[in-house]
């Protein structure tokens, strides 16, 4: 009897432990299963999330870059439009100024091209074939003496040329910035000796040559009623006979402009020599100037000189 009871007890104990062991194994299995399957899952999500964030960042940066490029293009477009509008306005103003100048000239220049000068002024103006202004400077005494010694008549011969041929020749010069300076007095002394200067209301300076030329034409038109007005530099030696014969062929033509014609690029860059501040008046960048005479010598007819005088 005792032996059987022990055997049954051992069986019951073994069954209980087996049950506990199974439950423990199941629990451990679930625990290890969570560690093996649940733990990697957040890592996968983390990697996936990082990748999505990087992609979103790339897309966002790309959109931002495109937006900035678009904004830059818009700004440059507005700047270009504004620049074009300003140029268009400037061209319109310049056109209106030219039309106004032409209207003023047409009122003061007759049908035959003769300036409409008052009777008192007309009586003072001397008739001439052409008036030549030799552009000179205070420091150019040697050049003037060279001209006098070669092709320009002196003294009575100069006066005779004016009376008989209607050819007037004068050195044109303004005055210094200082009133009654030693430079001005030197010209006064030279004028007393040769009587061949035309004094201009102009302050001498290399960068004012265009203004000086306009002043010469205006002064000459007011003093002489000539068919042509000529500007020449003091380092040019002129064949007067050939010049007179050439001009005589064009005496009856209106708006005559004669010289060594040339053209060249309009320089819009500020850093280069001979920069053209109003380059836009000559068309788009890279265009050339209209054909014009070199500055050494050229002639214009009465109507053109009068136009310059009125609208200088």
Coordinates of C-alpha atoms in Angstrom, one line a residue:
X1 CA 0.0 0.0 0.0
X2 CA 2.8 2.5 0.9
X3 CA 4.7 1.7 -2.2
X4 CA 1.7 2.4 -4.5
X5 CA 0.9 5.7 -2.7
X6 CA 4.4 7.1 -3.3
X7 CA 4.3 6.1 -6.9
X8 CA 1.0 8.1 -7.4
X9 CA 2.4 11.1 -5.6
X10 CA 5.5 11.1 -7.8
X11 CA 3.2 10.9 -10.9
X12 CA 1.1 13.9 -9.6
X13 CA 4.2 15.9 -8.9
X14 CA 5.7 15.2 -12.3
X15 CA 2.4 16.3 -14.1
X16 CA 2.3 19.5 -12.1
X17 CA 5.9 20.4 -12.9
X18 CA 5.3 19.6 -16.5
X19 CA 2.4 22.0 -16.6
X20 CA 4.4 24.7 -14.9
X21 CA 7.3 24.0 -17.3
X22 CA 4.9 24.3 -20.3
X23 CA 3.5 27.6 -19.0
X24 CA 7.0 28.9 -18.3
X25 CA 8.2 27.9 -21.7
X26 CA 5.2 29.6 -23.3
X27 CA 5.9 32.7 -21.3
X28 CA 9.5 32.7 -22.2
X29 CA 8.6 32.0 -25.8
X30 CA 6.3 35.0 -25.9
X31 CA 9.0 37.1 -24.3
X32 CA 11.6 36.1 -26.8
X33 CA 9.1 36.5 -29.6
X34 CA 8.5 40.1 -28.5
X35 CA 12.2 40.8 -28.4
X36 CA 12.8 39.3 -31.8
X37 CA 9.8 40.8 -33.6
X38 CA 8.7 43.8 -31.7
X39 CA 12.1 45.4 -31.1
X40 CA 13.2 45.6 -34.7
X41 CA 9.9 47.1 -35.7
X42 CA 10.6 50.6 -34.3
X43 CA 14.0 50.5 -35.9
X44 CA 12.5 49.8 -39.2
X45 CA 10.0 52.6 -38.7
X46 CA 12.9 54.9 -37.6
X47 CA 14.9 54.1 -40.8
X48 CA 11.8 54.5 -42.9
X49 CA 10.9 57.8 -41.2
X50 CA 14.5 59.1 -41.6
X51 CA 14.3 58.3 -45.3
X52 CA 10.9 60.0 -45.7
X53 CA 12.3 63.1 -43.8
X54 CA 15.3 63.2 -46.1
X55 CA 13.1 62.9 -49.2
X56 CA 10.8 65.6 -47.9
X57 CA 13.8 67.8 -47.1
X58 CA 15.2 67.3 -50.6
X59 CA 11.8 68.2 -52.1
X60 CA 11.4 71.2 -49.8
X61 CA 14.9 72.4 -50.7
X62 CA 14.2 71.9 -54.4
X63 CA 10.9 73.9 -54.1
X64 CA 12.7 76.6 -52.2
X65 CA 15.4 76.8 -54.8
X66 CA 12.9 76.9 -57.6
X67 CA 11.0 79.6 -55.7
X68 CA 14.2 81.7 -55.3
X69 CA 15.1 81.2 -58.9
X70 CA 11.6 82.3 -59.9
X71 CA 11.8 85.3 -57.6
X72 CA 15.2 86.2 -59.0
X73 CA 13.8 85.9 -62.6
X74 CA 10.8 88.0 -61.6
X75 CA 13.1 90.7 -60.1
X76 CA 15.4 90.8 -63.1
X77 CA 12.3 90.9 -65.4
X78 CA 11.0 93.9 -63.5
X79 CA 14.4 95.6 -63.6
X80 CA 14.6 95.0 -67.4
X81 CA 11.1 96.3 -67.9
X82 CA 11.8 99.4 -65.8
X83 CA 15.1 100.0 -67.7
X84 CA 13.2 99.7 -71.0
X85 CA 10.5 102.0 -69.9
X86 CA 13.1 104.7 -68.9
X87 CA 14.8 104.3 -72.2
X88 CA 11.5 104.6 -74.1
X89 CA 10.7 107.7 -72.1
X90 CA 14.1 109.3 -72.8
X91 CA 13.8 108.5 -76.5
X92 CA 10.3 110.1 -76.5
X93 CA 11.6 113.2 -74.8
X94 CA 14.6 113.4 -77.2
X95 CA 12.2 113.0 -80.2
X96 CA 10.0 115.8 -78.9
X97 CA 13.0 118.0 -78.4
X98 CA 14.1 117.4 -81.9
X99 CA 10.6 118.1 -83.3
X100 CA 10.5 121.3 -81.3
X101 CA 13.9 122.3 -82.5
X102 CA 12.9 121.6 -86.1
X103 CA 9.8 123.7 -85.7
X104 CA 11.8 126.6 -84.3
X105 CA 14.3 126.3 -87.1
X106 CA 11.6 126.3 -89.8
X107 CA 10.1 129.5 -88.4
X108 CA 13.5 131.2 -88.5
X109 CA 14.9 129.8 -91.7
X110 CA 13.2 130.8 -95.0
X111 CA 12.1 128.5 -97.8
X112 CA 15.4 129.1 -99.6
X113 CA 17.4 128.2 -96.5
X114 CA 18.2 131.8 -95.6
X115 CA 18.0 132.7 -91.9
X116 CA 15.1 135.0 -91.0
X117 CA 17.3 137.7 -89.5
X118 CA 16.0 141.2 -88.5
X119 CA 16.9 144.1 -90.8
X120 CA 19.3 145.6 -88.3
X121 CA 21.2 142.3 -87.9
X122 CA 21.1 141.7 -91.6
X123 CA 22.9 145.0 -92.2
X124 CA 25.6 144.1 -89.8
X125 CA 26.2 140.6 -91.3
X126 CA 28.7 140.4 -94.1
X127 CA 28.1 138.3 -97.2
X128 CA 30.7 135.5 -97.7
X129 CA 31.3 132.4 -99.7
X130 CA 32.6 130.4 -96.7
X131 CA 33.8 131.2 -93.2
X132 CA 36.6 129.0 -91.8
X133 CA 37.3 128.7 -88.1
X134 CA 40.6 127.2 -87.3
X135 CA 40.3 125.6 -83.9
X136 CA 43.3 126.5 -81.7
X137 CA 44.4 126.7 -78.1
X138 CA 46.5 128.9 -75.9
X139 CA 49.5 126.6 -76.1
X140 CA 49.4 126.3 -79.9
X141 CA 51.4 129.4 -81.0
X142 CA 53.8 127.4 -83.0
X143 CA 51.0 125.7 -85.0
X144 CA 49.4 129.1 -85.7
X145 CA 52.7 130.5 -86.9
X146 CA 53.1 127.4 -89.2
X147 CA 49.6 128.0 -90.7
X148 CA 50.4 131.7 -91.2
X149 CA 53.7 130.8 -92.9
X150 CA 52.2 128.3 -95.3
X151 CA 48.6 128.4 -96.6
X152 CA 46.9 131.2 -94.7
X153 CA 47.3 134.7 -96.2
X154 CA 48.4 137.5 -94.0
X155 CA 47.7 141.2 -93.6
X156 CA 46.3 142.9 -96.6
X157 CA 46.2 139.6 -98.6
X158 CA 43.8 138.2 -96.0
X159 CA 41.5 141.2 -96.3
X160 CA 41.7 141.0 -100.1
X161 CA 40.7 137.3 -100.0
X162 CA 37.6 138.3 -98.0
X163 CA 36.6 141.2 -100.3
X164 CA 37.2 139.5 -103.7
X165 CA 36.5 135.8 -103.0
X166 CA 34.2 136.0 -100.0
X167 CA 36.6 133.6 -98.1
X168 CA 36.9 134.4 -94.4
X169 CA 39.6 132.6 -92.3
X170 CA 40.0 133.1 -88.5
X171 CA 41.6 131.3 -85.6
X172 CA 38.8 130.6 -83.2
X173 CA 39.6 130.6 -79.5
X174 CA 37.7 131.3 -76.3
X175 CA 39.0 132.7 -73.0
X176 CA 40.6 131.2 -69.9
X177 CA 38.7 130.5 -66.7
X178 CA 40.5 133.4 -65.0
X179 CA 39.5 136.8 -66.2
X180 CA 42.2 138.8 -67.9
X181 CA 44.8 136.1 -67.3
X182 CA 48.3 136.0 -68.9
X183 CA 46.9 133.5 -71.5
X184 CA 44.2 135.9 -72.6
X185 CA 46.6 138.8 -72.7
X186 CA 49.0 136.8 -74.9
X187 CA 46.1 136.2 -77.4
X188 CA 45.2 139.9 -77.3
X189 CA 48.8 140.7 -78.2
X190 CA 48.9 138.2 -81.0
X191 CA 45.6 139.5 -82.3
X192 CA 46.9 143.1 -82.4
X193 CA 49.8 141.8 -84.5
X194 CA 48.0 139.6 -87.0
X195 CA 44.3 140.5 -86.8
X196 CA 43.2 137.0 -87.6
X197 CA 41.3 135.8 -84.4
X198 CA 37.6 135.2 -83.7
X199 CA 37.1 135.4 -80.0
X200 CA 34.3 133.2 -78.6
X201 CA 32.3 133.4 -75.5
X202 CA 33.6 130.0 -74.3
X203 CA 35.9 128.8 -71.6
X204 CA 38.8 126.8 -73.1
X205 CA 39.2 123.2 -72.2
X206 CA 39.9 119.9 -74.0
X207 CA 36.7 118.3 -72.8
X208 CA 34.6 121.2 -74.1
X209 CA 35.5 121.0 -77.8
X210 CA 32.0 120.1 -78.9
X211 CA 30.6 123.1 -77.0
X212 CA 33.3 125.3 -78.6
X213 CA 32.4 124.1 -82.1
X214 CA 28.7 124.9 -81.5
X215 CA 29.7 128.3 -80.2
X216 CA 31.8 128.9 -83.3
X217 CA 29.0 128.1 -85.7
X218 CA 26.6 130.3 -83.7
X219 CA 29.0 133.2 -83.6
X220 CA 29.9 132.9 -87.2
X221 CA 26.3 132.8 -88.3
X222 CA 25.6 136.0 -86.3
X223 CA 28.6 137.8 -87.9
X224 CA 28.6 136.5 -91.5
X225 CA 26.0 135.5 -94.0
X226 CA 27.9 132.7 -95.7
X227 CA 27.0 129.8 -97.9
X228 CA 29.2 127.4 -95.9
X229 CA 30.8 127.3 -92.4
X230 CA 34.0 125.2 -91.9
X231 CA 35.7 123.9 -88.9
X232 CA 39.4 122.9 -89.2
X233 CA 42.1 122.0 -86.7
X234 CA 45.3 124.1 -86.5
X235 CA 47.5 121.1 -87.4
X236 CA 45.8 120.7 -90.8
X237 CA 47.2 122.4 -93.9
X238 CA 44.4 123.3 -96.3
X239 CA 44.5 123.6 -100.1
X240 CA 42.2 126.7 -100.4
X241 CA 41.8 126.4 -104.2
X242 CA 40.7 122.8 -104.0
X243 CA 38.4 123.5 -101.1
X244 CA 36.7 126.4 -102.8
X245 CA 36.2 124.4 -106.0
X246 CA 34.6 121.5 -104.1
X247 CA 32.2 123.7 -102.1
X248 CA 31.2 125.6 -105.3
X249 CA 29.8 122.4 -106.7
X250 CA 27.4 122.1 -103.8
X251 CA 26.5 125.8 -103.5
X252 CA 22.9 125.4 -104.6
X253 CA 22.1 122.3 -102.6
X254 CA 20.3 122.4 -99.2
X255 CA 21.6 120.8 -96.0
X256 CA 25.1 120.1 -97.1
X257 CA 27.6 118.3 -94.8
X258 CA 31.0 117.6 -96.3
X259 CA 34.1 116.0 -94.8
X260 CA 36.0 112.7 -94.4
X261 CA 33.1 110.5 -93.4
X262 CA 33.4 107.6 -91.0
X263 CA 31.5 105.5 -88.5
X264 CA 32.4 103.5 -85.4
X265 CA 30.9 101.6 -82.5
X266 CA 29.0 103.4 -79.8
X267 CA 31.0 102.7 -76.6
X268 CA 28.5 102.1 -73.7
X269 CA 31.1 100.9 -71.2
X270 CA 31.9 103.6 -68.6
X271 CA 35.5 102.3 -68.1
X272 CA 36.6 102.8 -71.7
X273 CA 37.9 105.9 -73.5
X274 CA 35.4 107.9 -75.5
X275 CA 32.5 106.5 -73.5
X276 CA 29.1 107.6 -74.8
X277 CA 26.9 108.6 -71.8
X278 CA 23.8 108.7 -74.1
X279 CA 24.6 105.5 -76.0
X280 CA 21.0 104.4 -75.9
X281 CA 20.1 107.2 -78.4
X282 CA 22.0 105.3 -81.1
X283 CA 20.0 102.1 -80.8
X284 CA 20.7 98.8 -79.1
X285 CA 24.1 98.0 -77.5
X286 CA 26.8 97.2 -80.2
X287 CA 25.4 99.6 -82.7
X288 CA 27.5 102.1 -84.6
X289 CA 27.3 105.9 -84.9
X290 CA 25.6 107.3 -87.9
X291 CA 28.1 108.4 -90.6
X292 CA 29.8 111.6 -89.6
X293 CA 32.9 113.6 -90.6
X294 CA 36.1 113.4 -88.7
X295 CA 36.9 116.4 -86.6
X296 CA 40.0 117.6 -88.5
X297 CA 38.0 119.4 -91.2
X298 CA 34.4 119.5 -92.3
X299 CA 31.9 122.0 -93.8
X300 CA 28.2 122.6 -93.3
X301 CA 25.8 124.7 -95.3
X302 CA 24.0 127.8 -94.1
X303 CA 20.8 126.1 -93.1
X304 CA 22.6 123.5 -91.0
X305 CA 24.8 126.1 -89.3
X306 CA 21.6 128.2 -88.6
X307 CA 19.9 125.2 -87.2
X308 CA 22.8 124.6 -84.8
X309 CA 22.8 128.3 -83.9
X310 CA 19.1 128.3 -83.0
X311 CA 19.1 124.9 -81.2
X312 CA 22.6 124.7 -79.6

